[in-house]
């Protein structure tokens, strides 16, 4: 006899969606979470005079599932502040611009437009739900974004702009991301611009009170079906079901779903061991490197100076900055994203040195008043033991084309969820929801009739 129909490993947004849908279908579920909180890469925390998101925070107008979930639970959305001029720092050259077009020299702008047109043509040939089936999958997966960029983009300014976009979206360097992975990511979002734009794109809105309210609301409805502080040490299958061993004991289910990033799923022990393709996939899907830096102030002085708070920089340490002031204006804040190699470099420094570098960059970009924050809070996701990086797991060059079919394929009684397995908006909250819904359908189809 099994204790539950399904064991859900991971109480992030995707795992909780799986549990929600299974319970709605009348199935018994147990959710096992290693942390002492739900949400995974969503974590809302009191910082200064407001609640901010240490993890994922934005929602775009195309992300219908996420918007519907927020509406269902009464979580309001407010727009990211974009009024004012934006800043661009390419090497030693700093400039400002209005609208969405960076203030690049004309040759750089033309080069950037040609590159974006080429990316759009290629990404349309990559099926969002099965990138490995693209006609040129092997060719594109054998090439990195860096090598394609050097061959296809001549202007240095346009190259730098693409570098910043790759670092911010993937938490990785262009030489670490395969061209196929990049094109698939853009295809799953409906294009490159939705990934990088604020107005009309993935960074358009934020949640009043923080994004973690969504998994918290889902968990509240599930009640004692969610167990915190129970990291799974072993998943064992036999002819009758699945056993999950945690420090608190052994739990049994007919089936199980692992709602973790592939790199974290690969750290679990399995009996019998995973098939070669799935195991190899987990070894070639490292997490991105992302650190969020919150700089708190008494006033939004950058707005008074006609700046939006948005900045792009190749000089660093942060590649991108945003106005992160709370919805009611009670806590003025700038948010810096340190991503890719700069995040790994920053992690090697003591925290006082990290703060000094970030404050110095803010002052360089936004003026001398930025040199005197009331507080600096640094959230390094590489140090989170049950995450090990953000925003998303990135498949190494060559992995997606050859091992892609193993990403969502069930292994006996084991199924897979998590935003990395999504076919739309992979890597985002929207993708986490879509992946959870898809996994729940697969589980319901595999369970015996109730």
CSV table of C-alpha atoms in Angstrom, one decimal:
chain,number,residue,atom,x,y,z
A,1,UNK,CA,0.0,0.0,0.0
A,2,UNK,CA,1.2,3.5,-0.8
A,3,UNK,CA,0.7,6.4,1.5
A,4,UNK,CA,0.1,8.9,-1.2
A,5,UNK,CA,-0.7,9.0,-4.9
A,6,UNK,CA,2.1,11.4,-5.7
A,7,UNK,CA,5.2,12.7,-3.9
A,8,UNK,CA,6.2,16.2,-5.0
A,9,UNK,CA,9.8,17.0,-4.4
A,10,UNK,CA,10.3,20.8,-4.1
A,11,UNK,CA,7.8,23.5,-2.9
A,12,UNK,CA,8.8,26.1,-5.4
A,13,UNK,CA,6.1,27.6,-7.6
A,14,UNK,CA,6.2,24.7,-10.1
A,15,UNK,CA,5.9,21.9,-7.5
A,16,UNK,CA,3.0,23.7,-5.7
A,17,UNK,CA,1.1,24.0,-9.0
A,18,UNK,CA,1.5,20.3,-9.5
A,19,UNK,CA,0.1,19.6,-6.0
A,20,UNK,CA,-2.7,22.1,-6.5
A,21,UNK,CA,-3.9,20.4,-9.7
A,22,UNK,CA,-3.6,16.9,-8.3
A,23,UNK,CA,-5.6,17.8,-5.2
A,24,UNK,CA,-8.2,19.4,-7.4
A,25,UNK,CA,-8.5,16.1,-9.2
A,26,UNK,CA,-9.1,14.3,-6.0
A,27,UNK,CA,-5.6,12.8,-5.6
A,28,UNK,CA,-3.5,12.5,-2.4
A,29,UNK,CA,-0.3,14.5,-2.4
A,30,UNK,CA,2.7,15.1,-0.1
A,31,UNK,CA,5.1,18.0,-0.9
A,32,UNK,CA,8.6,17.7,0.5
A,33,UNK,CA,10.7,20.8,0.7
A,34,UNK,CA,14.3,21.1,1.9
A,35,UNK,CA,14.1,24.8,3.0
A,36,UNK,CA,12.2,26.2,6.0
A,37,UNK,CA,10.0,28.2,3.5
A,38,UNK,CA,8.1,27.7,0.3
A,39,UNK,CA,8.9,29.5,-2.9
A,40,UNK,CA,12.3,28.2,-4.0
A,41,UNK,CA,13.7,31.1,-6.1
A,42,UNK,CA,10.9,33.3,-5.0
A,43,UNK,CA,11.7,34.9,-1.7
A,44,UNK,CA,10.1,38.2,-0.4
A,45,UNK,CA,11.7,39.8,2.6
A,46,UNK,CA,11.4,43.0,4.6
A,47,UNK,CA,14.3,45.3,3.7
A,48,UNK,CA,14.2,48.8,5.0
A,49,UNK,CA,10.7,50.2,5.1
A,50,UNK,CA,9.2,47.8,2.5
A,51,UNK,CA,9.0,44.2,1.3
A,52,UNK,CA,11.3,43.4,-1.6
A,53,UNK,CA,11.9,40.3,-3.7
A,54,UNK,CA,15.3,38.8,-3.1
A,55,UNK,CA,14.5,36.4,-5.9
A,56,UNK,CA,12.3,36.5,-9.0
A,57,UNK,CA,10.1,39.7,-9.0
A,58,UNK,CA,8.8,40.7,-12.4
A,59,UNK,CA,5.8,39.8,-14.5
A,60,UNK,CA,5.2,40.7,-18.2
A,61,UNK,CA,1.9,41.3,-20.1
A,62,UNK,CA,2.4,38.1,-22.1
A,63,UNK,CA,2.5,35.9,-19.0
A,64,UNK,CA,-1.1,35.1,-18.7
A,65,UNK,CA,-0.8,32.2,-16.3
A,66,UNK,CA,1.1,34.2,-13.8
A,67,UNK,CA,-1.2,37.2,-14.0
A,68,UNK,CA,-4.2,34.9,-13.6
A,69,UNK,CA,-2.7,33.3,-10.5
A,70,UNK,CA,-2.0,36.7,-9.0
A,71,UNK,CA,-5.5,37.8,-9.6
A,72,UNK,CA,-6.9,34.6,-8.1
A,73,UNK,CA,-5.1,35.2,-4.9
A,74,UNK,CA,-5.6,39.0,-4.8
A,75,UNK,CA,-2.0,39.9,-5.4
A,76,UNK,CA,-1.8,43.3,-7.1
A,77,UNK,CA,0.6,44.2,-9.9
A,78,UNK,CA,2.2,47.7,-10.2
A,79,UNK,CA,4.3,49.0,-13.1
A,80,UNK,CA,8.1,49.1,-13.0
A,81,UNK,CA,9.2,52.8,-12.9
A,82,UNK,CA,10.5,53.7,-16.4
A,83,UNK,CA,9.9,57.5,-16.6
A,84,UNK,CA,13.0,59.4,-17.4
A,85,UNK,CA,16.2,59.0,-19.3
A,86,UNK,CA,18.1,55.7,-19.2
A,87,UNK,CA,21.9,55.3,-18.8
A,88,UNK,CA,24.3,53.4,-21.0
A,89,UNK,CA,27.9,52.7,-19.9
A,90,UNK,CA,30.0,50.9,-22.5
A,91,UNK,CA,33.6,50.7,-21.2
A,92,UNK,CA,34.6,54.3,-20.4
A,93,UNK,CA,31.8,55.8,-22.5
A,94,UNK,CA,28.7,56.9,-20.6
A,95,UNK,CA,25.6,58.4,-22.2
A,96,UNK,CA,21.8,58.7,-21.6
A,97,UNK,CA,18.9,58.2,-23.8
A,98,UNK,CA,15.1,58.3,-23.9
A,99,UNK,CA,12.8,55.5,-25.0
A,100,UNK,CA,14.0,52.0,-25.8
A,101,UNK,CA,16.8,52.6,-28.3
A,102,UNK,CA,20.2,52.9,-26.7
A,103,UNK,CA,22.4,55.9,-27.5
A,104,UNK,CA,24.9,54.0,-29.6
A,105,UNK,CA,26.7,55.4,-32.6
A,106,UNK,CA,24.9,54.8,-35.9
A,107,UNK,CA,27.1,51.9,-37.0
A,108,UNK,CA,26.6,50.2,-33.7
A,109,UNK,CA,22.8,50.7,-33.9
A,110,UNK,CA,22.7,49.3,-37.4
A,111,UNK,CA,24.8,46.4,-36.4
A,112,UNK,CA,22.6,45.7,-33.4
A,113,UNK,CA,19.5,45.8,-35.6
A,114,UNK,CA,21.0,43.4,-38.1
A,115,UNK,CA,21.9,41.1,-35.2
A,116,UNK,CA,18.4,41.2,-33.8
A,117,UNK,CA,16.9,40.5,-37.2
A,118,UNK,CA,19.2,37.5,-37.7
A,119,UNK,CA,18.3,36.2,-34.2
A,120,UNK,CA,14.6,36.6,-35.0
A,121,UNK,CA,14.9,34.7,-38.2
A,122,UNK,CA,16.8,31.8,-36.5
A,123,UNK,CA,14.7,31.6,-33.4
A,124,UNK,CA,11.5,31.2,-35.5
A,125,UNK,CA,13.0,27.9,-36.8
A,126,UNK,CA,13.4,26.5,-33.2
A,127,UNK,CA,10.3,24.7,-31.9
A,128,UNK,CA,9.6,26.1,-28.4
A,129,UNK,CA,8.5,22.7,-27.0
A,130,UNK,CA,11.3,20.6,-28.6
A,131,UNK,CA,14.4,22.7,-29.5
A,132,UNK,CA,16.4,19.5,-30.2
A,133,UNK,CA,14.2,18.8,-33.2
A,134,UNK,CA,15.2,22.0,-35.1
A,135,UNK,CA,16.8,21.2,-38.5
A,136,UNK,CA,20.0,23.0,-37.4
A,137,UNK,CA,19.9,21.9,-33.8
A,138,UNK,CA,23.3,20.1,-33.8
A,139,UNK,CA,25.0,23.0,-35.7
A,140,UNK,CA,23.6,25.7,-33.4
A,141,UNK,CA,24.1,23.7,-30.2
A,142,UNK,CA,27.8,23.2,-31.2
A,143,UNK,CA,28.3,27.0,-31.3
A,144,UNK,CA,28.2,29.5,-28.5
A,145,UNK,CA,26.6,32.9,-28.5
A,146,UNK,CA,30.1,34.3,-28.2
A,147,UNK,CA,31.4,32.6,-31.4
A,148,UNK,CA,28.3,33.5,-33.3
A,149,UNK,CA,28.5,37.1,-32.1
A,150,UNK,CA,32.2,37.4,-33.2
A,151,UNK,CA,31.4,36.1,-36.6
A,152,UNK,CA,28.1,38.0,-37.2
A,153,UNK,CA,28.5,41.3,-35.3
A,154,UNK,CA,31.3,43.6,-36.3
A,155,UNK,CA,30.6,46.6,-34.2
A,156,UNK,CA,32.0,46.5,-30.7
A,157,UNK,CA,29.1,48.5,-29.2
A,158,UNK,CA,26.5,46.1,-30.6
A,159,UNK,CA,28.6,43.2,-29.2
A,160,UNK,CA,28.7,44.7,-25.8
A,161,UNK,CA,24.9,45.3,-25.8
A,162,UNK,CA,24.3,41.6,-26.5
A,163,UNK,CA,26.8,40.6,-23.8
A,164,UNK,CA,24.8,42.5,-21.2
A,165,UNK,CA,21.6,40.9,-22.4
A,166,UNK,CA,23.0,37.4,-22.2
A,167,UNK,CA,24.4,38.0,-18.7
A,168,UNK,CA,21.2,39.4,-17.3
A,169,UNK,CA,18.9,36.9,-18.8
A,170,UNK,CA,20.9,33.7,-18.2
A,171,UNK,CA,23.3,34.7,-15.4
A,172,UNK,CA,26.1,33.4,-17.7
A,173,UNK,CA,28.7,34.6,-20.1
A,174,UNK,CA,28.1,34.5,-23.9
A,175,UNK,CA,30.8,31.8,-24.3
A,176,UNK,CA,28.9,29.6,-21.7
A,177,UNK,CA,25.5,29.7,-23.6
A,178,UNK,CA,25.0,27.7,-26.7
A,179,UNK,CA,23.4,29.4,-29.7
A,180,UNK,CA,20.6,26.8,-29.7
A,181,UNK,CA,19.9,27.4,-26.0
A,182,UNK,CA,19.7,31.2,-26.6
A,183,UNK,CA,17.4,30.8,-29.6
A,184,UNK,CA,15.1,28.3,-27.8
A,185,UNK,CA,14.8,30.7,-24.8
A,186,UNK,CA,13.8,33.5,-27.2
A,187,UNK,CA,11.4,31.2,-29.0
A,188,UNK,CA,9.7,30.2,-25.7
A,189,UNK,CA,9.2,33.9,-24.9
A,190,UNK,CA,7.9,34.9,-28.3
A,191,UNK,CA,11.1,36.8,-29.3
A,192,UNK,CA,14.2,38.4,-27.9
A,193,UNK,CA,12.6,41.8,-27.1
A,194,UNK,CA,10.1,40.3,-24.6
A,195,UNK,CA,13.0,38.9,-22.7
A,196,UNK,CA,14.9,42.2,-22.3
A,197,UNK,CA,12.3,44.9,-22.5
A,198,UNK,CA,10.8,46.6,-19.4
A,199,UNK,CA,7.8,48.3,-21.0
A,200,UNK,CA,5.9,45.6,-22.8
A,201,UNK,CA,8.4,42.9,-21.8
A,202,UNK,CA,9.2,40.6,-18.9
A,203,UNK,CA,10.2,43.4,-16.6
A,204,UNK,CA,7.1,45.5,-17.0
A,205,UNK,CA,5.4,44.8,-13.6
A,206,UNK,CA,6.1,43.9,-10.0
A,207,UNK,CA,3.9,42.4,-7.2
A,208,UNK,CA,2.7,44.6,-4.4
A,209,UNK,CA,4.0,42.7,-1.3
A,210,UNK,CA,6.3,40.5,-3.3
A,211,UNK,CA,6.1,37.4,-5.6
A,212,UNK,CA,6.5,34.9,-2.8
A,213,UNK,CA,2.9,35.6,-1.8
A,214,UNK,CA,1.9,33.3,-4.7
A,215,UNK,CA,3.6,30.1,-3.5
A,216,UNK,CA,2.6,31.0,0.1
A,217,UNK,CA,-1.0,31.2,-1.0
A,218,UNK,CA,-0.8,27.9,-2.8
A,219,UNK,CA,0.8,26.2,0.2
A,220,UNK,CA,-1.8,27.6,2.6
A,221,UNK,CA,-4.5,25.9,0.6
A,222,UNK,CA,-2.5,22.6,0.6
A,223,UNK,CA,-2.1,22.8,4.4
A,224,UNK,CA,-0.3,19.9,6.1
A,225,UNK,CA,0.3,18.3,2.7
A,226,UNK,CA,3.4,20.5,2.6
A,227,UNK,CA,6.4,19.4,4.7
A,228,UNK,CA,9.2,22.0,5.3
A,229,UNK,CA,12.7,21.2,6.4
A,230,UNK,CA,12.7,17.7,4.7
A,231,UNK,CA,15.4,17.5,2.1
A,232,UNK,CA,15.1,14.3,0.1
A,233,UNK,CA,18.2,12.2,0.3
A,234,UNK,CA,17.1,9.2,-1.8
A,235,UNK,CA,14.4,8.4,-4.3
A,236,UNK,CA,13.9,4.7,-4.7
A,237,UNK,CA,11.5,3.0,-7.2
A,238,UNK,CA,10.1,-0.5,-7.1
A,239,UNK,CA,7.3,-2.3,-8.8
A,240,UNK,CA,4.7,-0.8,-6.4
A,241,UNK,CA,5.8,2.8,-6.0
A,242,UNK,CA,8.4,5.4,-5.0
A,243,UNK,CA,10.0,5.9,-1.6
A,244,UNK,CA,11.5,9.3,-0.6
A,245,UNK,CA,13.9,9.2,2.3
A,246,UNK,CA,14.4,12.4,4.3
A,247,UNK,CA,15.9,13.0,7.7
A,248,UNK,CA,12.4,12.7,9.2
A,249,UNK,CA,11.7,9.3,7.7
A,250,UNK,CA,10.5,7.5,4.6
A,251,UNK,CA,7.5,8.6,2.6
A,252,UNK,CA,5.8,6.4,-0.1
A,253,UNK,CA,3.8,7.3,-3.2
A,254,UNK,CA,2.6,5.6,-6.3
A,255,UNK,CA,4.5,8.2,-8.4
A,256,UNK,CA,6.8,11.1,-7.7
A,257,UNK,CA,7.6,14.4,-9.5
A,258,UNK,CA,10.9,16.2,-9.0
A,259,UNK,CA,10.2,19.9,-9.3
A,260,UNK,CA,13.8,21.1,-9.1
A,261,UNK,CA,16.3,22.6,-11.5
A,262,UNK,CA,18.2,19.9,-13.3
A,263,UNK,CA,21.4,20.6,-11.5
A,264,UNK,CA,19.7,20.2,-8.1
A,265,UNK,CA,17.8,17.1,-9.3
A,266,UNK,CA,21.1,15.6,-10.2
A,267,UNK,CA,22.3,15.9,-6.6
A,268,UNK,CA,19.7,13.5,-5.3
A,269,UNK,CA,20.4,9.8,-5.1
A,270,UNK,CA,18.3,7.5,-7.1
A,271,UNK,CA,17.7,3.8,-6.8
A,272,UNK,CA,18.0,2.4,-9.5
A,273,UNK,CA,20.3,5.1,-10.9
A,274,UNK,CA,18.9,7.5,-13.6
A,275,UNK,CA,19.3,6.5,-17.2
A,276,UNK,CA,22.5,7.8,-18.8
A,277,UNK,CA,20.8,10.5,-20.8
A,278,UNK,CA,19.0,12.1,-17.9
A,279,UNK,CA,22.0,11.8,-15.6
A,280,UNK,CA,24.2,13.4,-18.2
A,281,UNK,CA,21.7,16.2,-18.7
A,282,UNK,CA,21.8,17.1,-15.0
A,283,UNK,CA,25.6,17.2,-15.2
A,284,UNK,CA,25.5,19.7,-18.1
A,285,UNK,CA,22.9,22.2,-16.7
A,286,UNK,CA,24.8,24.5,-14.3
A,287,UNK,CA,22.9,27.2,-12.5
A,288,UNK,CA,23.4,30.8,-13.6
A,289,UNK,CA,25.4,33.2,-11.4
A,290,UNK,CA,23.3,36.1,-10.1
A,291,UNK,CA,23.6,38.5,-7.2
A,292,UNK,CA,21.0,41.1,-6.5
A,293,UNK,CA,22.1,44.3,-4.7
A,294,UNK,CA,19.6,46.6,-3.0
A,295,UNK,CA,20.7,50.1,-2.4
A,296,UNK,CA,18.3,52.0,-0.1
A,297,UNK,CA,17.9,55.8,0.0
A,298,UNK,CA,15.9,58.5,1.7
A,299,UNK,CA,14.7,60.0,-1.6
A,300,UNK,CA,14.4,59.0,-5.3
A,301,UNK,CA,17.0,61.6,-6.2
A,302,UNK,CA,17.5,60.0,-9.6
A,303,UNK,CA,13.9,60.7,-10.5
A,304,UNK,CA,14.3,64.3,-9.5
A,305,UNK,CA,17.3,64.4,-11.9
A,306,UNK,CA,15.2,63.1,-14.8
A,307,UNK,CA,16.6,59.6,-14.7
A,308,UNK,CA,14.5,56.4,-14.8
A,309,UNK,CA,16.9,54.4,-12.6
A,310,UNK,CA,17.5,52.0,-15.5
A,311,UNK,CA,21.1,51.6,-16.6
A,312,UNK,CA,23.2,49.1,-18.6
A,313,UNK,CA,26.9,48.7,-17.9
A,314,UNK,CA,29.8,46.7,-19.3
A,315,UNK,CA,32.1,48.2,-16.7
A,316,UNK,CA,30.4,46.6,-13.7
A,317,UNK,CA,30.2,45.1,-11.3
A,318,UNK,CA,26.5,45.2,-12.0
A,319,UNK,CA,25.4,44.8,-15.6
A,320,UNK,CA,21.9,46.2,-15.2
A,321,UNK,CA,20.3,48.6,-12.7
A,322,UNK,CA,16.6,49.4,-12.1
A,323,UNK,CA,14.5,51.7,-10.0
A,324,UNK,CA,13.2,49.2,-7.4
A,325,UNK,CA,11.3,51.7,-5.2
A,326,UNK,CA,8.4,50.2,-3.3
A,327,UNK,CA,4.9,50.6,-4.9
A,328,UNK,CA,3.9,53.3,-2.3
A,329,UNK,CA,7.2,55.2,-2.5
A,330,UNK,CA,7.9,54.4,1.2
A,331,UNK,CA,11.3,52.9,0.5
A,332,UNK,CA,13.3,54.4,-2.4
A,333,UNK,CA,15.7,51.9,-3.8
A,334,UNK,CA,18.0,51.1,-6.7
A,335,UNK,CA,18.6,47.5,-7.7
A,336,UNK,CA,21.8,46.2,-9.3
A,337,UNK,CA,22.1,42.8,-11.0
A,338,UNK,CA,25.6,41.3,-10.8
A,339,UNK,CA,25.5,38.4,-13.2
A,340,UNK,CA,27.8,35.9,-15.0
A,341,UNK,CA,31.5,36.2,-14.4
A,342,UNK,CA,31.3,39.5,-12.4
A,343,UNK,CA,28.9,37.7,-9.9
A,344,UNK,CA,31.5,34.9,-9.5
A,345,UNK,CA,34.3,37.4,-9.0
A,346,UNK,CA,32.3,39.5,-6.5
A,347,UNK,CA,31.5,36.3,-4.5
A,348,UNK,CA,35.2,36.0,-3.8
A,349,UNK,CA,35.4,39.3,-2.0
A,350,UNK,CA,34.5,40.1,1.6
A,351,UNK,CA,31.1,41.8,1.9
A,352,UNK,CA,32.4,45.3,2.8
A,353,UNK,CA,34.5,45.2,-0.4
A,354,UNK,CA,31.4,44.1,-2.4
A,355,UNK,CA,29.4,47.0,-1.0
A,356,UNK,CA,32.1,49.5,-1.8
A,357,UNK,CA,32.3,48.4,-5.4
A,358,UNK,CA,28.5,48.5,-5.8
A,359,UNK,CA,28.1,51.9,-4.2
A,360,UNK,CA,31.0,53.3,-6.3
A,361,UNK,CA,29.3,52.1,-9.5
A,362,UNK,CA,25.9,53.6,-8.4
A,363,UNK,CA,27.6,57.0,-7.7
A,364,UNK,CA,29.4,56.8,-11.1
A,365,UNK,CA,26.1,56.2,-12.9
A,366,UNK,CA,23.5,58.1,-10.9
A,367,UNK,CA,25.5,60.9,-9.3
A,368,UNK,CA,27.1,61.7,-5.9
A,369,UNK,CA,23.9,61.3,-3.9
A,370,UNK,CA,24.1,57.5,-4.8
A,371,UNK,CA,27.3,57.3,-2.7
A,372,UNK,CA,25.4,57.6,0.5
A,373,UNK,CA,22.8,54.8,0.7
A,374,UNK,CA,21.1,54.2,4.1
A,375,UNK,CA,21.7,50.5,3.6
A,376,UNK,CA,23.1,48.0,1.1
A,377,UNK,CA,21.7,44.4,1.0
A,378,UNK,CA,23.4,41.8,-1.1
A,379,UNK,CA,21.6,38.6,-2.1
A,380,UNK,CA,24.0,36.1,-3.7
A,381,UNK,CA,22.0,33.2,-5.0
A,382,UNK,CA,25.2,31.2,-5.6
A,383,UNK,CA,25.5,30.8,-1.9
A,384,UNK,CA,21.9,29.5,-1.3
A,385,UNK,CA,22.5,25.8,-0.5
A,386,UNK,CA,19.1,24.6,-2.0
A,387,UNK,CA,19.4,26.8,-5.1
A,388,UNK,CA,23.1,27.3,-6.0
A,389,UNK,CA,22.4,30.0,-8.5
A,390,UNK,CA,19.9,32.0,-10.4
A,391,UNK,CA,17.9,32.9,-12.5
A,392,UNK,CA,17.9,29.6,-14.4
A,393,UNK,CA,19.8,26.4,-15.2
A,394,UNK,CA,21.8,26.7,-18.4
A,395,UNK,CA,22.5,23.8,-20.6
A,396,UNK,CA,26.1,23.5,-21.8
A,397,UNK,CA,26.9,23.7,-25.5
A,398,UNK,CA,26.0,20.4,-27.1
A,399,UNK,CA,23.7,19.2,-24.3
A,400,UNK,CA,20.3,20.4,-25.6
A,401,UNK,CA,20.6,18.9,-29.1
A,402,UNK,CA,21.7,15.5,-27.9
A,403,UNK,CA,20.1,15.2,-24.5
A,404,UNK,CA,17.1,17.4,-24.9
A,405,UNK,CA,14.6,14.5,-25.1
A,406,UNK,CA,15.5,13.5,-21.5
A,407,UNK,CA,14.5,16.9,-20.1
A,408,UNK,CA,10.8,16.0,-19.6
A,409,UNK,CA,10.7,12.2,-20.3
A,410,UNK,CA,9.4,10.2,-17.3
A,411,UNK,CA,11.8,7.7,-15.8
A,412,UNK,CA,9.6,4.8,-14.6
A,413,UNK,CA,7.5,6.3,-11.8
A,414,UNK,CA,9.5,9.6,-11.8
A,415,UNK,CA,8.3,12.7,-13.5
A,416,UNK,CA,9.8,16.2,-14.0
A,417,UNK,CA,8.7,19.7,-13.4
A,418,UNK,CA,10.4,23.1,-12.7
A,419,UNK,CA,10.7,26.1,-14.9
A,420,UNK,CA,13.7,24.7,-16.8
A,421,UNK,CA,11.3,22.0,-18.2
A,422,UNK,CA,8.8,24.6,-19.5
A,423,UNK,CA,7.9,25.0,-23.2
A,424,UNK,CA,6.9,28.6,-22.8
A,425,UNK,CA,8.8,31.3,-20.8
A,426,UNK,CA,11.3,28.7,-19.5
A,427,UNK,CA,13.3,30.2,-16.6
A,428,UNK,CA,10.5,32.5,-15.5
A,429,UNK,CA,7.5,32.2,-13.1
A,430,UNK,CA,5.2,31.8,-16.1
A,431,UNK,CA,7.3,28.8,-17.2
A,432,UNK,CA,7.2,27.3,-13.7
A,433,UNK,CA,3.4,27.4,-13.7
A,434,UNK,CA,3.2,25.9,-17.3
A,435,UNK,CA,5.6,23.1,-16.3
A,436,UNK,CA,3.7,22.3,-13.2
A,437,UNK,CA,0.4,22.1,-15.1
A,438,UNK,CA,2.0,19.9,-17.8
A,439,UNK,CA,3.5,17.5,-15.2
A,440,UNK,CA,0.2,17.3,-13.3
A,441,UNK,CA,-1.6,16.2,-16.5
A,442,UNK,CA,1.1,13.5,-17.1
A,443,UNK,CA,0.8,12.2,-13.5
A,444,UNK,CA,-3.0,12.1,-13.7
A,445,UNK,CA,-2.8,10.1,-17.0
A,446,UNK,CA,-0.3,7.7,-15.4
A,447,UNK,CA,-2.3,7.1,-12.1
A,448,UNK,CA,-4.8,4.3,-12.0
A,449,UNK,CA,-8.4,5.4,-12.2
A,450,UNK,CA,-9.6,6.7,-8.8
